[in-house]
Amino acid sequence: MTRAETSATLGRWALEAGFDRAGVASLEPIERGGVFLRWLAEGGHAGMGYLAERVAERLEPAHLLAGARSVLCVALVYHPLAGDDGEPAPAPEGDLWPRVARYARGRDYHNLMGKRLRRLARRVCESFPGADARPYVDTGPVLERELAARAGLGVAGKNTCLLSREDGSWFLLGEVFTTLDLAPDQPLADLCGRCTRCLDACPTGALTEPYRLDAGRCISYWTIEHRGAIPAEARAGLGDWVFGCDVCQEVCPWNLRFEGRADRGGRRPAEHPDLRLPEERGRLDLAGLLGIGEAEYEEVFRGSAMKRARRSGLRRNAAIAMGNRGEARYVGALARALAEDEDAVVRGAAAWALGRIGGEAAREAL
C-alpha cells in the first residue's frame, strides 16, 4: 500500500468512525510558531496559563508521540438540523433560555469525539503491526487549528476560527498522531478576503485585528475559563451569554449561507443527535440556572461541556445576564440569591444585576 493509499484508508476509517471530514498533515514545526509566542508574550491568553506550558511540544508536534511522522486530523460538525424537512434546529435562546454557544448545548464533545478517536487509533495499530497512534481532542499541548489547516480541513479566519467551504466554522477538531508515514493533504487558500464582519460584530472588541483574539476581552473566556468574580468593567459586555459566544461565527458569510438550508451546495449537512440540546436542559431558564442546587446541577449537566464553567460560574453568569437584560421580572430571583446564596461570587453578581435593573423593588432588595 502506497503512502497515498494508506492516507485514503485512514480517512475512510475516520468517516466510518462517525466523523464528517478528515485530512492528513505532516509534523514539521508549526509555521506560525512565532505568532503564537508573541501572542503569549503580549498576554493574549489572559488567565489561561496552561497555554504557556509545554510550548516546545505545541510548536514541534512530532514530540507528542515517539517516532511520530504524521497526524490524521478529523472534523465533527456541531450545528445539526432539526430533521429531514431541512429546517434548522430551533434556537433555544428565546425569551428566557440562557444563551449558550452551539457546540456546548448537547453532549460534551470531549467524550463523544474521544471515544471515536480512541477506537480509530486502535484500528490503526491493529491494522498496521508495529505502528503506534495517539488520539487528542482539545487535550494536551496541541495547536489543533494549525494542524487541521495544514491537513486541508479549513483555513484560519479573521475571527481565529477555522473556516471551510463545506461547513463554515461549525465543526470541532480532533487528531490521531501516528508513526505511519502518510501522504499529506494540501492546505486551502484564504476564504476571508476583505471581509471584516466578525471584527465589526464582536460585542467586546476582542478581535483586535484580523486573525488575533485578545482573550481578556472575549465573552467565551469570561463565561467559561475565568474563576471568581468578573471585573465590573467587563460585565456589561457579556450581554446575556452564560456560556461562550457565537457572534463572530453567526455573522460570518460562510456560516450565514447555510442557515435554513438543507443543501450545502449539493452536500447534506451532518446530523449528530448527541450534540443537540437535551430536553431537561432546555427547560432551564435564567432564574432556574441562578438558583440551581448542587444535586440538580449534577443531574442536568451530567455529560455536558458546560460543566467547564462549574456551578458557581454558571450561576454567576446567569445573574450577570439578568442584569444585562434589565428586566424587572428577574428581581425576585436575584433578591433570593443575594439574601440566601452561599457563594460570595454569586451574591456579588446578583447585587450588581439588581443595581443595573434598578427600580424600587431592586433597591429594597439591596
Tab-separated table of C-alpha atoms in Angstrom:
chain	number	residue	atom	x	y	z
A	1	MET	CA	0.000	0.000	0.000
A	2	THR	CA	1.424	3.391	-1.030
A	3	ARG	CA	1.536	6.425	1.279
A	4	ALA	CA	-1.397	7.966	-0.566
A	5	GLU	CA	-3.414	4.758	-0.357
A	6	THR	CA	-2.713	4.469	3.364
A	7	SER	CA	-3.823	8.073	3.877
A	8	ALA	CA	-7.019	7.429	1.948
A	9	THR	CA	-7.680	4.318	4.026
A	10	LEU	CA	-7.318	6.180	7.322
A	11	GLY	CA	-9.534	8.959	6.022
A	12	ARG	CA	-12.224	6.411	5.150
A	13	TRP	CA	-11.907	4.841	8.593
A	14	ALA	CA	-12.382	8.287	10.155
A	15	LEU	CA	-15.688	8.702	8.312
A	16	GLU	CA	-16.728	5.195	9.355
A	17	ALA	CA	-15.923	6.157	12.974
A	18	GLY	CA	-18.514	8.930	12.787
A	19	PHE	CA	-16.530	12.000	11.756
A	20	ASP	CA	-17.586	14.270	8.908
A	21	ARG	CA	-14.236	15.065	7.308
A	22	ALA	CA	-10.621	14.007	7.639
A	23	GLY	CA	-7.223	15.048	6.346
A	24	VAL	CA	-3.561	14.250	6.897
A	25	ALA	CA	-0.799	16.624	7.943
A	26	SER	CA	2.934	16.196	8.274
A	27	LEU	CA	4.634	17.022	11.563
A	28	GLU	CA	7.171	19.712	10.783
A	29	PRO	CA	7.377	22.561	13.306
A	30	ILE	CA	4.404	24.942	13.282
A	31	GLU	CA	4.934	27.624	10.659
A	32	ARG	CA	3.210	30.338	12.708
A	33	GLY	CA	5.069	29.481	15.897
A	34	GLY	CA	6.464	32.990	16.191
A	35	VAL	CA	2.950	34.448	16.068
A	36	PHE	CA	1.885	32.147	18.903
A	37	LEU	CA	4.895	33.109	21.015
A	38	ARG	CA	4.229	36.835	20.506
A	39	TRP	CA	0.572	36.328	21.432
A	40	LEU	CA	1.653	34.695	24.700
A	41	ALA	CA	4.227	37.390	25.415
A	42	GLU	CA	1.588	40.082	24.917
A	43	GLY	CA	-0.792	38.333	27.317
A	44	GLY	CA	-3.348	37.444	24.663
A	45	HIS	CA	-4.167	34.243	26.553
A	46	ALA	CA	-5.373	36.201	29.629
A	47	GLY	CA	-5.659	33.874	32.650
A	48	MET	CA	-5.283	30.639	30.680
A	49	GLY	CA	-1.791	29.914	31.946
A	50	TYR	CA	-1.881	26.343	30.667
A	51	LEU	CA	-1.463	27.668	27.118
A	52	ALA	CA	2.033	28.836	28.048
A	53	GLU	CA	3.005	25.369	29.271
A	54	ARG	CA	4.782	22.717	27.166
A	55	VAL	CA	5.368	25.272	24.423
A	56	ALA	CA	8.069	23.196	22.723
A	57	GLU	CA	5.598	20.376	22.137
A	58	ARG	CA	2.979	22.800	20.826
A	59	LEU	CA	5.421	24.215	18.298
A	60	GLU	CA	7.025	20.863	17.383
A	61	PRO	CA	4.100	18.389	17.321
A	62	ALA	CA	6.295	15.433	16.406
A	63	HIS	CA	7.355	15.397	20.087
A	64	LEU	CA	3.859	14.322	21.161
A	65	LEU	CA	4.462	10.689	20.180
A	66	ALA	CA	7.778	8.890	19.955
A	67	GLY	CA	8.525	8.236	16.301
A	68	ALA	CA	5.507	10.225	15.076
A	69	ARG	CA	5.592	11.041	11.354
A	70	SER	CA	2.024	12.097	10.533
A	71	VAL	CA	-1.252	13.218	12.077
A	72	LEU	CA	-4.757	12.351	10.951
A	73	CYS	CA	-6.994	15.378	11.620
A	74	VAL	CA	-10.776	14.986	11.824
A	75	ALA	CA	-13.772	17.329	11.929
A	76	LEU	CA	-17.193	16.846	13.529
A	77	VAL	CA	-19.988	19.249	12.586
A	78	TYR	CA	-21.900	20.541	15.604
A	79	HIS	CA	-24.710	22.646	14.139
A	80	PRO	CA	-27.262	19.934	13.255
A	81	LEU	CA	-30.584	20.307	11.536
A	82	ALA	CA	-33.881	19.590	13.247
A	83	GLY	CA	-34.997	16.840	10.899
A	84	ASP	CA	-35.441	15.575	7.373
A	85	ASP	CA	-37.502	18.594	6.350
A	86	GLY	CA	-34.312	20.610	6.173
A	87	GLU	CA	-35.424	23.250	8.652
A	88	PRO	CA	-32.700	24.429	11.038
A	89	ALA	CA	-32.782	23.336	14.651
A	90	PRO	CA	-34.786	25.922	16.618
A	91	ALA	CA	-32.658	28.371	18.550
A	92	PRO	CA	-33.402	27.779	22.228
A	93	GLU	CA	-32.266	31.173	23.448
A	94	GLY	CA	-35.745	32.652	23.128
A	95	ASP	CA	-37.475	34.629	25.854
A	96	LEU	CA	-35.795	33.092	28.875
A	97	TRP	CA	-33.431	30.269	27.946
A	98	PRO	CA	-29.777	31.036	28.724
A	99	ARG	CA	-27.694	31.830	25.655
A	100	VAL	CA	-25.088	29.103	25.164
A	101	ALA	CA	-22.528	28.572	22.409
A	102	ARG	CA	-23.867	25.979	19.989
A	103	TYR	CA	-21.037	23.492	20.467
A	104	ALA	CA	-21.879	23.134	24.183
A	105	ARG	CA	-25.625	22.569	24.010
A	106	GLY	CA	-25.522	18.784	23.773
A	107	ARG	CA	-23.182	16.068	24.964
A	108	ASP	CA	-19.619	17.032	25.858
A	109	TYR	CA	-17.677	16.735	22.617
A	110	HIS	CA	-14.546	15.666	24.500
A	111	ASN	CA	-16.283	12.442	25.498
A	112	LEU	CA	-18.102	11.938	22.199
A	113	MET	CA	-15.084	12.510	19.985
A	114	GLY	CA	-12.612	10.950	22.414
A	115	LYS	CA	-14.340	7.590	22.275
A	116	ARG	CA	-14.372	7.614	18.475
A	117	LEU	CA	-10.752	8.736	18.252
A	118	ARG	CA	-9.553	6.025	20.630
A	119	ARG	CA	-11.387	3.428	18.559
A	120	LEU	CA	-9.804	4.849	15.403
A	121	ALA	CA	-6.319	4.800	16.956
A	122	ARG	CA	-6.774	1.144	17.974
A	123	ARG	CA	-7.801	0.254	14.437
A	124	VAL	CA	-4.642	1.866	13.087
A	125	CYS	CA	-2.425	-0.064	15.494
A	126	GLU	CA	-4.196	-3.372	14.875
A	127	SER	CA	-4.146	-3.000	11.093
A	128	PHE	CA	-0.525	-1.894	10.807
A	129	PRO	CA	1.616	-4.106	13.089
A	130	GLY	CA	4.420	-2.124	14.665
A	131	ALA	CA	2.678	1.213	14.195
A	132	ASP	CA	1.722	3.423	17.119
A	133	ALA	CA	-1.078	6.002	17.372
A	134	ARG	CA	-2.247	8.505	19.988
A	135	PRO	CA	-5.532	10.476	19.924
A	136	TYR	CA	-6.192	14.018	21.116
A	137	VAL	CA	-9.356	16.125	21.298
A	138	ASP	CA	-8.806	19.610	22.725
A	139	THR	CA	-6.409	17.990	25.188
A	140	GLY	CA	-2.663	18.110	25.582
A	141	PRO	CA	-0.301	20.677	24.063
A	142	VAL	CA	-1.754	20.539	20.528
A	143	LEU	CA	-2.281	23.557	18.279
A	144	GLU	CA	-5.249	21.902	16.624
A	145	ARG	CA	-6.208	24.710	14.272
A	146	GLU	CA	-2.710	24.887	12.809
A	147	LEU	CA	-2.542	21.155	12.169
A	148	ALA	CA	-6.077	20.982	10.758
A	149	ALA	CA	-5.282	23.855	8.380
A	150	ARG	CA	-2.157	22.026	7.277
A	151	ALA	CA	-4.330	18.939	6.668
A	152	GLY	CA	-6.696	20.870	4.408
A	153	LEU	CA	-9.722	20.808	6.737
A	154	GLY	CA	-10.004	24.567	6.636
A	155	VAL	CA	-8.144	27.843	6.769
A	156	ALA	CA	-7.815	30.278	9.665
A	157	GLY	CA	-10.449	33.011	9.531
A	158	LYS	CA	-10.105	36.563	10.795
A	159	ASN	CA	-12.179	35.520	13.833
A	160	THR	CA	-9.428	32.932	14.602
A	161	CYS	CA	-11.830	30.042	13.901
A	162	LEU	CA	-11.076	27.510	11.189
A	163	LEU	CA	-13.218	28.051	8.078
A	164	SER	CA	-14.142	25.602	5.346
A	165	ARG	CA	-16.301	25.848	2.249
A	166	GLU	CA	-18.242	22.756	3.319
A	167	ASP	CA	-19.129	23.600	6.918
A	168	GLY	CA	-18.253	27.221	7.541
A	169	SER	CA	-16.791	27.152	11.057
A	170	TRP	CA	-19.411	24.971	12.786
A	171	PHE	CA	-17.130	21.995	13.409
A	172	LEU	CA	-14.938	20.536	16.145
A	173	LEU	CA	-11.424	19.173	15.725
A	174	GLY	CA	-9.592	16.059	16.838
A	175	GLU	CA	-6.360	14.275	15.947
A	176	VAL	CA	-4.694	10.887	15.809
A	177	PHE	CA	-0.894	11.128	15.826
A	178	THR	CA	0.769	8.123	14.262
A	179	THR	CA	4.163	6.704	13.412
A	180	LEU	CA	2.870	5.834	9.934
A	181	ASP	CA	4.367	7.812	7.066
A	182	LEU	CA	1.263	9.216	5.363
A	183	ALA	CA	0.841	11.401	2.292
A	184	PRO	CA	-0.282	14.853	3.495
A	185	ASP	CA	-3.244	16.751	2.085
A	186	GLN	CA	-2.993	20.213	0.557
A	187	PRO	CA	-3.803	23.341	2.608
A	188	LEU	CA	-6.625	25.611	1.437
A	189	ALA	CA	-6.433	29.186	0.224
A	190	ASP	CA	-7.731	32.214	2.150
A	191	LEU	CA	-11.531	32.430	2.478
A	192	CYS	CA	-11.915	35.814	4.194
A	193	GLY	CA	-10.724	38.234	1.539
A	194	ARG	CA	-11.575	41.805	2.540
A	195	CYS	CA	-14.477	40.821	4.808
A	196	THR	CA	-14.336	42.141	8.388
A	197	ARG	CA	-17.843	41.297	9.598
A	198	CYS	CA	-16.561	39.290	12.570
A	199	LEU	CA	-14.308	42.100	13.778
A	200	ASP	CA	-17.093	44.643	13.377
A	201	ALA	CA	-19.672	42.492	15.209
A	202	CYS	CA	-17.622	41.355	18.216
A	203	PRO	CA	-19.503	42.850	21.211
A	204	THR	CA	-16.378	43.434	23.274
A	205	GLY	CA	-13.747	44.213	20.661
A	206	ALA	CA	-11.891	41.002	21.455
A	207	LEU	CA	-10.832	40.660	17.813
A	208	THR	CA	-8.304	43.453	17.999
A	209	GLU	CA	-7.090	42.888	14.457
A	210	PRO	CA	-7.576	40.210	11.781
A	211	TYR	CA	-6.525	36.769	12.992
A	212	ARG	CA	-5.847	37.932	16.572
A	213	LEU	CA	-8.034	37.344	19.626
A	214	ASP	CA	-7.463	39.086	22.951
A	215	ALA	CA	-8.876	36.511	25.385
A	216	GLY	CA	-9.041	39.160	28.117
A	217	ARG	CA	-11.882	40.813	26.193
A	218	CYS	CA	-13.606	37.656	24.977
A	219	ILE	CA	-17.050	36.648	26.259
A	220	SER	CA	-16.108	32.976	25.990
A	221	TYR	CA	-13.090	33.485	28.237
A	222	TRP	CA	-15.019	35.317	30.952
A	223	THR	CA	-18.029	32.976	30.956
A	224	ILE	CA	-16.089	29.681	30.730
A	225	GLU	CA	-12.460	29.924	31.792
A	226	HIS	CA	-12.397	32.694	34.389
A	227	ARG	CA	-12.877	31.704	38.017
A	228	GLY	CA	-14.242	34.011	40.682
A	229	ALA	CA	-15.811	37.431	40.277
A	230	ILE	CA	-15.828	39.007	36.826
A	231	PRO	CA	-14.487	42.587	36.904
A	232	ALA	CA	-17.300	45.133	36.913
A	233	GLU	CA	-15.987	46.799	33.770
A	234	ALA	CA	-16.299	43.532	31.820
A	235	ARG	CA	-19.835	42.565	32.871
A	236	ALA	CA	-21.958	44.750	30.617
A	237	GLY	CA	-20.099	43.481	27.552
A	238	LEU	CA	-21.129	39.889	28.268
A	239	GLY	CA	-24.725	40.621	27.277
A	240	ASP	CA	-26.947	37.667	28.106
A	241	TRP	CA	-24.461	34.919	27.219
A	242	VAL	CA	-23.977	32.417	30.036
A	243	PHE	CA	-21.543	30.021	28.347
A	244	GLY	CA	-19.407	31.026	25.408
A	245	CYS	CA	-20.364	33.237	22.483
A	246	ASP	CA	-21.124	32.633	18.788
A	247	VAL	CA	-21.417	36.192	17.479
A	248	CYS	CA	-18.273	36.179	15.341
A	249	GLN	CA	-19.408	32.917	13.744
A	250	GLU	CA	-23.058	33.887	13.336
A	251	VAL	CA	-22.161	36.903	11.178
A	252	CYS	CA	-19.633	35.056	9.011
A	253	PRO	CA	-20.847	34.775	5.381
A	254	TRP	CA	-19.540	31.210	5.204
A	255	ASN	CA	-21.966	30.315	8.003
A	256	LEU	CA	-24.855	32.576	7.021
A	257	ARG	CA	-25.238	30.880	3.656
A	258	PHE	CA	-26.139	27.628	5.428
A	259	GLU	CA	-28.819	28.984	7.758
A	260	GLY	CA	-32.191	27.442	6.942
A	261	ARG	CA	-30.826	25.343	4.092
A	262	ALA	CA	-30.774	21.565	3.947
A	263	ASP	CA	-28.436	21.575	0.974
A	264	ARG	CA	-24.912	22.976	1.164
A	265	GLY	CA	-24.057	23.102	-2.479
A	266	GLY	CA	-25.219	19.536	-3.027
A	267	ARG	CA	-23.944	18.216	0.313
A	268	ARG	CA	-26.378	17.259	3.079
A	269	PRO	CA	-25.338	18.790	6.436
A	270	ALA	CA	-24.277	16.326	9.100
A	271	GLU	CA	-26.714	15.236	11.799
A	272	HIS	CA	-25.363	14.342	15.246
A	273	PRO	CA	-28.229	13.931	17.745
A	274	ASP	CA	-25.815	13.724	20.682
A	275	LEU	CA	-24.869	17.356	20.088
A	276	ARG	CA	-28.434	18.629	20.393
A	277	LEU	CA	-29.821	20.399	23.435
A	278	PRO	CA	-31.417	17.760	25.723
A	279	GLU	CA	-34.955	18.365	26.876
A	280	GLU	CA	-34.210	18.662	30.592
A	281	ARG	CA	-31.586	21.354	29.966
A	282	GLY	CA	-33.845	23.135	27.513
A	283	ARG	CA	-36.420	23.664	30.253
A	284	LEU	CA	-33.933	25.621	32.374
A	285	ASP	CA	-34.384	29.405	32.302
A	286	LEU	CA	-32.097	32.090	33.736
A	287	ALA	CA	-33.826	32.124	37.121
A	288	GLY	CA	-33.647	28.340	37.298
A	289	LEU	CA	-29.955	28.395	36.461
A	290	LEU	CA	-29.240	31.051	39.093
A	291	GLY	CA	-30.984	29.038	41.790
A	292	ILE	CA	-29.893	25.550	40.741
A	293	GLY	CA	-28.801	23.337	43.638
A	294	GLU	CA	-25.829	21.001	43.659
A	295	ALA	CA	-27.836	17.805	43.106
A	296	GLU	CA	-29.900	19.276	40.270
A	297	TYR	CA	-26.778	20.752	38.700
A	298	GLU	CA	-25.089	17.344	38.639
A	299	GLU	CA	-28.185	15.767	37.101
A	300	VAL	CA	-28.964	18.404	34.484
A	301	PHE	CA	-25.377	18.964	33.362
A	302	ARG	CA	-24.141	15.378	33.506
A	303	GLY	CA	-22.041	14.755	30.401
A	304	SER	CA	-22.148	18.435	29.370
A	305	ALA	CA	-19.237	20.637	28.330
A	306	MET	CA	-20.934	23.410	30.305
A	307	LYS	CA	-19.530	21.884	33.497
A	308	ARG	CA	-16.256	23.513	32.481
A	309	ALA	CA	-17.599	26.748	33.992
A	310	ARG	CA	-18.637	24.923	37.191
A	311	ARG	CA	-21.820	25.560	39.123
A	312	SER	CA	-20.521	28.800	40.611
A	313	GLY	CA	-19.560	30.183	37.212
A	314	LEU	CA	-22.846	29.327	35.544
A	315	ARG	CA	-24.862	30.925	38.361
A	316	ARG	CA	-22.602	33.995	38.316
A	317	ASN	CA	-23.112	34.259	34.565
A	318	ALA	CA	-26.890	33.872	34.899
A	319	ALA	CA	-27.040	36.776	37.348
A	320	ILE	CA	-24.981	38.993	35.041
A	321	ALA	CA	-27.184	38.039	32.081
A	322	MET	CA	-30.257	39.056	34.092
A	323	GLY	CA	-28.703	42.403	34.900
A	324	ASN	CA	-27.838	42.990	31.258
A	325	ARG	CA	-31.372	42.119	30.160
A	326	GLY	CA	-32.526	44.740	32.673
A	327	GLU	CA	-35.998	43.302	33.215
A	328	ALA	CA	-37.910	43.712	36.488
A	329	ARG	CA	-39.161	40.104	36.363
A	330	TYR	CA	-35.705	38.954	37.469
A	331	VAL	CA	-35.649	40.979	40.678
A	332	GLY	CA	-37.225	38.251	42.821
A	333	ALA	CA	-34.710	35.562	41.800
A	334	LEU	CA	-31.795	37.954	42.198
A	335	ALA	CA	-33.007	39.112	45.604
A	336	ARG	CA	-33.196	35.497	46.819
A	337	ALA	CA	-29.681	34.837	45.575
A	338	LEU	CA	-28.388	37.964	47.297
A	339	ALA	CA	-30.015	37.012	50.602
A	340	GLU	CA	-29.542	33.251	50.632
A	341	ASP	CA	-26.783	32.048	48.286
A	342	GLU	CA	-23.740	30.556	49.983
A	343	ASP	CA	-21.396	31.677	47.187
A	344	ALA	CA	-19.986	35.185	47.615
A	345	VAL	CA	-19.246	35.401	43.872
A	346	VAL	CA	-22.881	34.692	43.018
A	347	ARG	CA	-24.109	37.151	45.662
A	348	GLY	CA	-21.855	39.836	44.243
A	349	ALA	CA	-23.124	39.235	40.711
A	350	ALA	CA	-26.724	39.324	41.967
A	351	ALA	CA	-26.124	42.642	43.724
A	352	TRP	CA	-24.595	44.113	40.567
A	353	ALA	CA	-27.548	42.867	38.485
A	354	LEU	CA	-30.090	44.391	40.893
A	355	GLY	CA	-28.310	47.701	40.709
A	356	ARG	CA	-28.308	47.545	36.917
A	357	ILE	CA	-32.032	46.736	36.753
A	358	GLY	CA	-32.945	49.442	39.235
A	359	GLY	CA	-36.401	50.330	40.481
A	360	GLU	CA	-37.955	50.326	43.924
A	361	ALA	CA	-38.041	46.521	44.356
A	362	ALA	CA	-34.390	46.166	43.363
A	363	ARG	CA	-33.322	48.992	45.685
A	364	GLU	CA	-35.270	47.407	48.540
A	365	ALA	CA	-33.539	44.067	47.947
A	366	LEU	CA	-30.157	45.759	48.003
